[in-house]
Amino acid sequence: MKILVINSGSSSIKYKLFDMPSERLILKGTLEHIGEKGSKFADHYSGLKTILEKVDSVEAVGHRVVHGAEKFKKPVQVNRKVIKGIKECCDIAPLHNPANLAGIVACQKLLPGVKQVAVFDTAFHQTLPAHAYIYGLPYDYYKKLQVRKYGFHGTSHEYVAAEASRILKKPLNKLKLISCHLGNGCSITAVDKGRSIDTSMGFTPLEGLVMGTRCGDVDPALVTHIMTKKKIDSRVMECILNKESGLKGISGISNDMRSLEAKAKAGNKRAELAIDIFVYRIRKYIGAYLSVLGGLDALIFTAGIGENQASVRGSICRGLFGYLNKKPKIMVIPTNEELMIARQSYKLIRRG
Ligand code: ADP
């Protein structure tokens, strides 16, 4: 069965075509500048039309959807009710869900009758216990405003956890894992018996680790303090926290870890500080999740930094488990969110 996997972002569409269940990758690509001035692609519909001209006999489409809130705990076949549900999540994921939805709607028009599956970044974390996902805020905000920890990168964490189980030749329900997804966006998840029990990203992907351009955990009082002092509104403040902070904001150089390592080696102190903060925050979370899990079989690294930057991995792991009787395995596992989406779509469709 040929399954097309679509990751439809606000200005780009990434796609991969798989033959399932062999998992053979047939084709992949990225279209950029969707909807931008002067672009070949006025909207997602015209972008997807171009993609579909390159592929034939697609039998199903798997879509990445960032936010499924509490409505979607697993992948679902798209129908009118699902579209309505994804639309309702746009309110709490205004940067991502509308673009994901545009991809789904375009595919429905271009491939009438072909089954579409929505796979949610948040779904894997729906197993979090309430004591991990409720914030220390008035409880009403959870009930009325859907304010809680959701967590993201779920497809990636789930994929690498399954890979770890395969490589270690031990069933997932016998494993305690911590997976570190370190790309431009970064998150860390405690996985107990194959279930996510805590994760660093929160209501939005801003919480947790220091990332390329996102600040991660900060004292919430500093947000209003900075807004008052700098006379900026919430939109500008949100942009600073999401796009001008993290490695980029601390170093004043770049959000790219490769450039920062080169600069730090050449003696740039701010680049060195940014890397130190990045590493320290990850070590803190690993310590916390070790105690949450009550043991650890393997620590997994994935995504751009996790897979490629051995020196960062070394700094994170140095002396980290010295006090443990049984040392966990340290694993580097390339993530493959698209394959996971293809697998889940195939499974759902096969089940009928
Ligand atoms: P995204 O979250 O955008 O998918 P990636 O997973 O591609 O991000 O990770 C980007 C980060 O990984 C950057 O900080 C980059 O410097 C770092 N990195 C290191 N080596 C590589 C590599 N070989 N390819 C891609 N990114 C790399």
Short mmCIF file of C-alpha atoms and ligand atoms in Angstrom, two decimals:
data_model
loop_
_atom_site.label_atom_id
_atom_site.label_comp_id
_atom_site.label_asym_id
_atom_site.label_seq_id
_atom_site.Cartn_x
_atom_site.Cartn_y
_atom_site.Cartn_z
CA MET A 1 0.00 0.00 0.00
CA LYS A 2 1.42 3.41 -0.99
CA ILE A 3 1.04 5.90 1.85
CA LEU A 4 1.86 9.57 1.38
CA VAL A 5 2.90 11.36 4.58
CA ILE A 6 2.31 15.10 4.68
CA ASN A 7 3.76 17.58 7.16
CA SER A 8 2.00 20.77 6.25
CA GLY A 9 3.49 23.84 7.96
CA SER A 10 2.54 27.49 7.65
CA SER A 11 4.89 28.14 4.71
CA SER A 12 6.22 24.70 3.80
CA ILE A 13 5.03 21.19 2.98
CA LYS A 14 7.31 18.22 3.65
CA TYR A 15 6.30 14.91 2.13
CA LYS A 16 7.44 11.29 1.99
CA LEU A 17 5.90 8.43 0.06
CA PHE A 18 6.24 4.97 1.61
CA ASP A 19 5.40 1.50 0.42
CA MET A 20 3.77 -0.24 3.37
CA PRO A 21 4.21 -2.57 5.13
CA SER A 22 7.71 -2.93 3.59
CA GLU A 23 8.45 0.63 4.86
CA ARG A 24 10.41 1.34 1.68
CA LEU A 25 10.80 5.09 1.07
CA ILE A 26 9.79 5.77 -2.56
CA LEU A 27 10.04 9.54 -2.72
CA LYS A 28 10.53 12.56 -0.50
CA GLY A 29 10.71 16.31 -0.82
CA THR A 30 9.93 19.74 0.58
CA LEU A 31 8.07 22.67 -0.93
CA GLU A 32 8.86 26.03 0.59
CA HIS A 33 7.50 29.59 0.48
CA ILE A 34 3.86 28.45 0.36
CA GLY A 35 1.58 31.49 0.28
CA GLU A 36 4.49 33.97 0.25
CA LYS A 37 4.64 36.92 -2.12
CA GLY A 38 6.03 35.94 -5.52
CA SER A 39 5.91 32.21 -4.71
CA LYS A 40 4.93 29.53 -7.25
CA PHE A 41 2.53 28.17 -4.63
CA ALA A 42 -0.27 30.56 -3.73
CA ASP A 43 -1.63 28.20 -1.07
CA HIS A 44 -1.46 24.65 0.31
CA TYR A 45 -3.84 23.43 -2.39
CA SER A 46 -1.50 24.44 -5.22
CA GLY A 47 1.52 23.05 -3.34
CA LEU A 48 -0.15 19.70 -2.80
CA LYS A 49 -1.34 19.61 -6.42
CA THR A 50 2.32 19.87 -7.49
CA ILE A 51 3.32 17.08 -5.10
CA LEU A 52 0.52 14.81 -6.30
CA GLU A 53 1.65 15.26 -9.92
CA LYS A 54 4.88 13.47 -8.92
CA VAL A 55 3.22 10.51 -7.27
CA ASP A 56 0.68 8.03 -8.51
CA SER A 57 -1.66 5.48 -6.97
CA VAL A 58 -1.57 6.93 -3.46
CA GLU A 59 -3.81 4.69 -1.41
CA ALA A 60 -3.81 6.67 1.83
CA VAL A 61 -2.47 9.91 3.25
CA GLY A 62 -1.08 10.34 6.77
CA HIS A 63 -1.05 13.90 8.08
CA ARG A 64 1.01 15.31 10.93
CA VAL A 65 -1.24 17.41 13.16
CA VAL A 66 0.49 19.29 15.96
CA HIS A 67 -2.29 19.69 18.50
CA GLY A 68 -5.03 17.23 19.34
CA ALA A 69 -5.69 18.56 22.87
CA GLU A 70 -7.62 16.00 24.95
CA LYS A 71 -9.88 15.16 22.01
CA PHE A 72 -7.40 12.94 20.17
CA LYS A 73 -5.53 10.30 22.12
CA LYS A 74 -4.52 8.27 19.08
CA PRO A 75 -4.43 8.53 15.27
CA VAL A 76 -7.83 8.84 13.63
CA GLN A 77 -9.26 8.53 10.15
CA VAL A 78 -10.34 11.95 8.95
CA ASN A 79 -14.05 12.63 8.69
CA ARG A 80 -16.24 15.67 9.25
CA LYS A 81 -16.19 15.27 13.03
CA VAL A 82 -12.39 15.00 13.09
CA ILE A 83 -12.02 18.14 10.97
CA LYS A 84 -14.29 19.97 13.40
CA GLY A 85 -12.18 18.69 16.32
CA ILE A 86 -8.90 19.83 14.73
CA LYS A 87 -10.50 23.23 14.03
CA GLU A 88 -11.49 23.53 17.68
CA CYS A 89 -7.84 22.94 18.67
CA CYS A 90 -6.73 25.91 16.50
CA ASP A 91 -7.60 28.19 19.38
CA ILE A 92 -4.79 26.73 21.52
CA ALA A 93 -2.41 26.03 18.60
CA PRO A 94 -2.87 29.02 16.30
CA LEU A 95 0.61 28.73 14.78
CA HIS A 96 0.35 25.10 13.71
CA ASN A 97 -3.11 23.56 13.45
CA PRO A 98 -4.52 25.89 10.73
CA ALA A 99 -1.64 24.92 8.39
CA ASN A 100 -2.04 21.20 9.20
CA LEU A 101 -5.74 21.52 8.48
CA ALA A 102 -5.11 23.33 5.18
CA GLY A 103 -3.08 20.29 4.07
CA ILE A 104 -5.87 17.88 5.02
CA VAL A 105 -8.58 19.90 3.28
CA ALA A 106 -6.46 20.25 0.12
CA CYS A 107 -5.82 16.47 0.03
CA GLN A 108 -9.52 15.76 0.45
CA LYS A 109 -10.24 17.89 -2.63
CA LEU A 110 -7.35 16.52 -4.68
CA LEU A 111 -7.74 12.86 -3.71
CA PRO A 112 -11.46 12.29 -3.27
CA GLY A 113 -12.20 8.86 -1.84
CA VAL A 114 -8.61 8.30 -0.62
CA LYS A 115 -8.41 7.62 3.12
CA GLN A 116 -6.78 10.35 5.20
CA VAL A 117 -5.37 9.77 8.67
CA ALA A 118 -4.47 12.44 11.22
CA VAL A 119 -1.55 11.66 13.58
CA PHE A 120 -1.15 14.05 16.51
CA ASP A 121 2.11 15.28 18.12
CA THR A 122 0.30 15.49 21.45
CA ALA A 123 -1.32 12.03 21.39
CA PHE A 124 1.61 10.05 22.84
CA HIS A 125 1.58 12.30 25.93
CA GLN A 126 -2.11 11.76 26.65
CA THR A 127 -1.02 9.05 29.11
CA LEU A 128 0.48 11.67 31.48
CA PRO A 129 -1.05 11.45 34.94
CA ALA A 130 -2.98 14.49 36.19
CA HIS A 131 -0.27 15.32 38.73
CA ALA A 132 2.12 15.84 35.79
CA TYR A 133 -0.19 17.78 33.49
CA ILE A 134 -2.12 20.11 35.80
CA TYR A 135 -0.39 23.44 36.47
CA GLY A 136 -0.40 25.18 39.84
CA LEU A 137 -3.09 27.58 38.61
CA PRO A 138 -6.79 27.95 39.47
CA TYR A 139 -8.32 24.60 38.49
CA ASP A 140 -11.04 26.37 36.52
CA TYR A 141 -8.47 27.37 33.89
CA TYR A 142 -7.99 23.69 33.11
CA LYS A 143 -11.71 23.04 32.89
CA LYS A 144 -12.75 26.21 31.05
CA LEU A 145 -9.67 27.26 29.07
CA GLN A 146 -8.08 23.83 28.42
CA VAL A 147 -4.91 25.10 30.13
CA ARG A 148 -2.72 22.06 30.97
CA LYS A 149 0.51 20.43 29.89
CA TYR A 150 0.04 18.68 26.52
CA GLY A 151 3.60 18.00 25.38
CA PHE A 152 4.79 17.78 21.78
CA HIS A 153 7.21 15.79 19.56
CA GLY A 154 5.12 12.77 20.64
CA THR A 155 5.52 10.93 17.34
CA SER A 156 9.29 11.23 17.60
CA HIS A 157 9.49 10.12 21.24
CA GLU A 158 7.20 7.18 20.49
CA TYR A 159 9.27 6.18 17.46
CA VAL A 160 12.65 6.22 19.23
CA ALA A 161 11.20 4.39 22.25
CA ALA A 162 9.99 1.62 19.90
CA GLU A 163 13.39 1.55 18.20
CA ALA A 164 15.16 1.29 21.55
CA SER A 165 12.99 -1.69 22.45
CA ARG A 166 13.83 -3.34 19.11
CA ILE A 167 17.58 -2.69 19.45
CA LEU A 168 17.72 -3.76 23.10
CA LYS A 169 15.59 -6.83 22.29
CA LYS A 170 13.41 -6.10 25.29
CA PRO A 171 9.66 -5.42 25.17
CA LEU A 172 8.62 -1.82 25.78
CA ASN A 173 6.56 -2.83 28.80
CA LYS A 174 9.80 -3.88 30.51
CA LEU A 175 11.70 -0.64 29.82
CA LYS A 176 12.23 2.68 31.56
CA LEU A 177 13.47 5.24 29.03
CA ILE A 178 14.32 8.93 28.82
CA SER A 179 14.31 10.30 25.30
CA CYS A 180 15.91 13.62 24.40
CA HIS A 181 14.68 15.12 21.13
CA LEU A 182 17.25 17.86 20.52
CA GLY A 183 16.65 19.73 17.28
CA ASN A 184 15.72 23.37 16.82
CA GLY A 185 12.81 22.56 19.08
CA CYS A 186 13.90 20.44 22.04
CA SER A 187 11.96 18.24 24.42
CA ILE A 188 12.63 15.41 26.81
CA THR A 189 10.23 12.63 27.81
CA ALA A 190 10.09 10.00 30.54
CA VAL A 191 8.72 6.77 29.05
CA ASP A 192 7.66 4.01 31.44
CA LYS A 193 6.53 0.69 29.93
CA GLY A 194 6.00 2.40 26.56
CA ARG A 195 3.85 5.19 28.03
CA SER A 196 4.82 8.84 28.30
CA ILE A 197 4.59 9.77 32.00
CA ASP A 198 6.14 13.24 31.85
CA THR A 199 7.49 15.56 29.20
CA SER A 200 9.20 18.93 29.18
CA MET A 201 7.09 20.88 26.67
CA GLY A 202 3.81 22.15 28.05
CA PHE A 203 0.64 23.96 27.05
CA THR A 204 2.71 25.14 24.09
CA PRO A 205 6.13 24.02 22.80
CA LEU A 206 7.72 26.94 24.69
CA GLU A 207 8.13 25.22 28.06
CA GLY A 208 11.04 23.10 29.20
CA LEU A 209 14.50 22.96 27.66
CA VAL A 210 16.42 25.90 26.26
CA MET A 211 15.96 25.56 22.47
CA GLY A 212 17.28 27.16 19.28
CA THR A 213 15.18 30.29 19.66
CA ARG A 214 12.73 29.40 22.48
CA CYS A 215 13.47 30.24 26.09
CA GLY A 216 12.11 27.12 27.81
CA ASP A 217 11.33 27.38 31.53
CA VAL A 218 11.38 30.92 32.94
CA ASP A 219 9.81 32.58 35.96
CA PRO A 220 6.33 33.59 34.65
CA ALA A 221 6.57 36.89 36.57
CA LEU A 222 9.38 38.07 34.32
CA VAL A 223 7.03 38.09 31.33
CA THR A 224 4.86 40.91 32.70
CA HIS A 225 7.94 42.63 34.15
CA ILE A 226 9.64 42.79 30.73
CA MET A 227 6.40 43.85 29.01
CA THR A 228 6.04 46.77 31.42
CA LYS A 229 9.68 47.82 31.31
CA LYS A 230 10.03 47.55 27.52
CA LYS A 231 6.47 48.81 26.85
CA ILE A 232 5.63 45.91 24.59
CA ASP A 233 2.35 44.07 24.06
CA SER A 234 1.69 40.34 24.43
CA ARG A 235 2.18 39.64 20.71
CA VAL A 236 5.68 41.14 20.72
CA MET A 237 6.50 39.41 24.00
CA GLU A 238 5.40 36.05 22.60
CA CYS A 239 7.60 36.61 19.58
CA ILE A 240 10.62 37.38 21.81
CA LEU A 241 10.09 34.24 23.89
CA ASN A 242 9.61 32.04 20.80
CA LYS A 243 11.93 33.53 18.21
CA GLU A 244 14.57 35.72 19.90
CA SER A 245 15.48 33.67 22.95
CA GLY A 246 17.16 30.32 23.61
CA LEU A 247 20.60 29.67 22.10
CA LYS A 248 20.13 32.61 19.74
CA GLY A 249 19.13 35.06 22.45
CA ILE A 250 21.83 34.05 24.93
CA SER A 251 24.69 33.89 22.43
CA GLY A 252 23.61 36.85 20.31
CA ILE A 253 25.11 34.82 17.45
CA SER A 254 22.91 32.00 16.17
CA ASN A 255 20.32 29.37 17.00
CA ASP A 256 22.48 26.79 15.20
CA MET A 257 24.45 24.56 17.55
CA ARG A 258 27.10 23.87 14.92
CA SER A 259 27.95 27.57 14.59
CA LEU A 260 27.92 27.98 18.37
CA GLU A 261 30.36 25.11 18.87
CA ALA A 262 32.70 26.61 16.28
CA LYS A 263 32.49 30.06 17.93
CA ALA A 264 32.96 28.62 21.42
CA LYS A 265 36.06 26.76 20.25
CA ALA A 266 37.39 30.02 18.87
CA GLY A 267 37.00 31.56 22.35
CA ASN A 268 33.60 33.27 22.18
CA LYS A 269 32.34 33.37 25.78
CA ARG A 270 28.66 33.99 25.01
CA ALA A 271 28.58 30.99 22.67
CA GLU A 272 30.18 28.89 25.41
CA LEU A 273 27.65 30.17 27.96
CA ALA A 274 24.72 29.35 25.66
CA ILE A 275 25.95 25.75 25.25
CA ASP A 276 26.58 25.42 29.00
CA ILE A 277 23.01 26.57 29.79
CA PHE A 278 21.57 24.25 27.13
CA VAL A 279 23.46 21.27 28.58
CA TYR A 280 22.75 22.13 32.23
CA ARG A 281 18.99 22.33 31.66
CA ILE A 282 18.98 18.91 29.99
CA ARG A 283 20.99 17.39 32.87
CA LYS A 284 18.48 18.83 35.35
CA TYR A 285 15.54 17.28 33.48
CA ILE A 286 17.29 13.92 33.20
CA GLY A 287 17.83 13.97 36.97
CA ALA A 288 14.17 14.81 37.55
CA TYR A 289 12.90 12.10 35.19
CA LEU A 290 15.25 9.54 36.69
CA SER A 291 13.48 10.04 39.99
CA VAL A 292 10.04 10.12 38.32
CA LEU A 293 10.79 6.77 36.63
CA GLY A 294 12.55 5.23 39.62
CA GLY A 295 15.27 3.72 37.43
CA LEU A 296 16.51 3.89 33.87
CA ASP A 297 17.36 1.31 31.21
CA ALA A 298 18.35 3.70 28.43
CA LEU A 299 18.88 7.38 27.69
CA ILE A 300 18.08 8.14 24.05
CA PHE A 301 19.33 11.04 21.94
CA THR A 302 17.65 12.03 18.70
CA ALA A 303 17.12 14.90 16.16
CA GLY A 304 19.74 17.29 14.72
CA ILE A 305 21.82 17.97 17.83
CA GLY A 306 21.06 14.66 19.55
CA GLU A 307 22.06 12.60 16.53
CA ASN A 308 25.03 14.57 15.28
CA GLN A 309 26.75 16.48 18.04
CA ALA A 310 28.80 14.02 20.06
CA SER A 311 30.45 16.77 22.09
CA VAL A 312 27.06 18.02 23.34
CA ARG A 313 26.01 14.46 24.19
CA GLY A 314 29.34 14.03 26.02
CA SER A 315 28.80 17.18 28.09
CA ILE A 316 25.27 16.05 28.99
CA CYS A 317 26.35 12.55 30.05
CA ARG A 318 29.64 13.35 31.80
CA GLY A 319 29.41 11.93 35.33
CA LEU A 320 25.63 11.94 35.08
CA PHE A 321 25.01 8.39 36.24
CA GLY A 322 28.13 7.98 38.40
CA TYR A 323 26.12 7.21 41.54
CA LEU A 324 23.93 4.52 39.96
CA ASN A 325 24.73 0.84 40.56
CA LYS A 326 23.42 -0.12 37.15
CA LYS A 327 24.40 2.28 34.39
CA PRO A 328 21.76 2.90 31.70
CA LYS A 329 22.59 2.42 28.02
CA ILE A 330 23.23 5.64 26.11
CA MET A 331 21.65 5.35 22.66
CA VAL A 332 21.69 7.55 19.56
CA ILE A 333 18.61 6.76 17.47
CA PRO A 334 17.78 8.79 14.34
CA THR A 335 14.18 9.88 14.54
CA ASN A 336 11.76 9.20 11.70
CA GLU A 337 8.45 10.88 12.43
CA GLU A 338 7.21 10.36 8.88
CA LEU A 339 7.74 6.60 9.04
CA MET A 340 5.91 6.51 12.36
CA ILE A 341 2.98 8.38 10.75
CA ALA A 342 3.01 5.91 7.82
CA ARG A 343 3.05 2.95 10.27
CA GLN A 344 0.20 4.34 12.32
CA SER A 345 -1.85 5.21 9.22
CA TYR A 346 -1.29 1.74 7.78
CA LYS A 347 -2.28 0.07 11.04
CA LEU A 348 -5.45 2.12 11.32
CA ILE A 349 -6.52 1.52 7.72
CA ARG A 350 -5.73 -2.22 7.87
CA ARG A 351 -7.90 -2.48 10.94
CA GLY A 352 -10.67 -0.90 8.87
P1 ADP B 1 14.24 20.88 13.47
O1 ADP B 1 13.69 20.96 14.86
O2 ADP B 1 14.13 22.17 12.72
O3 ADP B 1 13.80 19.66 12.69
P2 ADP B 1 16.87 19.59 13.46
O4 ADP B 1 16.46 18.32 14.07
O5 ADP B 1 17.26 19.59 12.02
O6 ADP B 1 15.83 20.75 13.73
O7 ADP B 1 18.10 20.15 14.34
C1 ADP B 1 18.75 21.36 14.06
C2 ADP B 1 19.90 21.54 15.05
O8 ADP B 1 20.78 20.40 14.92
C3 ADP B 1 20.75 22.76 14.79
O9 ADP B 1 21.14 23.34 16.03
C4 ADP B 1 21.97 22.21 14.09
O10 ADP B 1 23.12 22.96 14.33
C5 ADP B 1 22.11 20.85 14.73
N1 ADP B 1 22.86 19.92 13.85
C6 ADP B 1 24.07 19.41 14.08
N2 ADP B 1 24.48 18.60 13.13
C7 ADP B 1 23.52 18.57 12.21
C8 ADP B 1 23.35 17.91 10.96
N3 ADP B 1 24.31 17.11 10.46
N4 ADP B 1 22.22 18.12 10.28
C9 ADP B 1 21.24 18.92 10.78
N5 ADP B 1 21.35 19.58 11.97
C10 ADP B 1 22.47 19.42 12.68
#
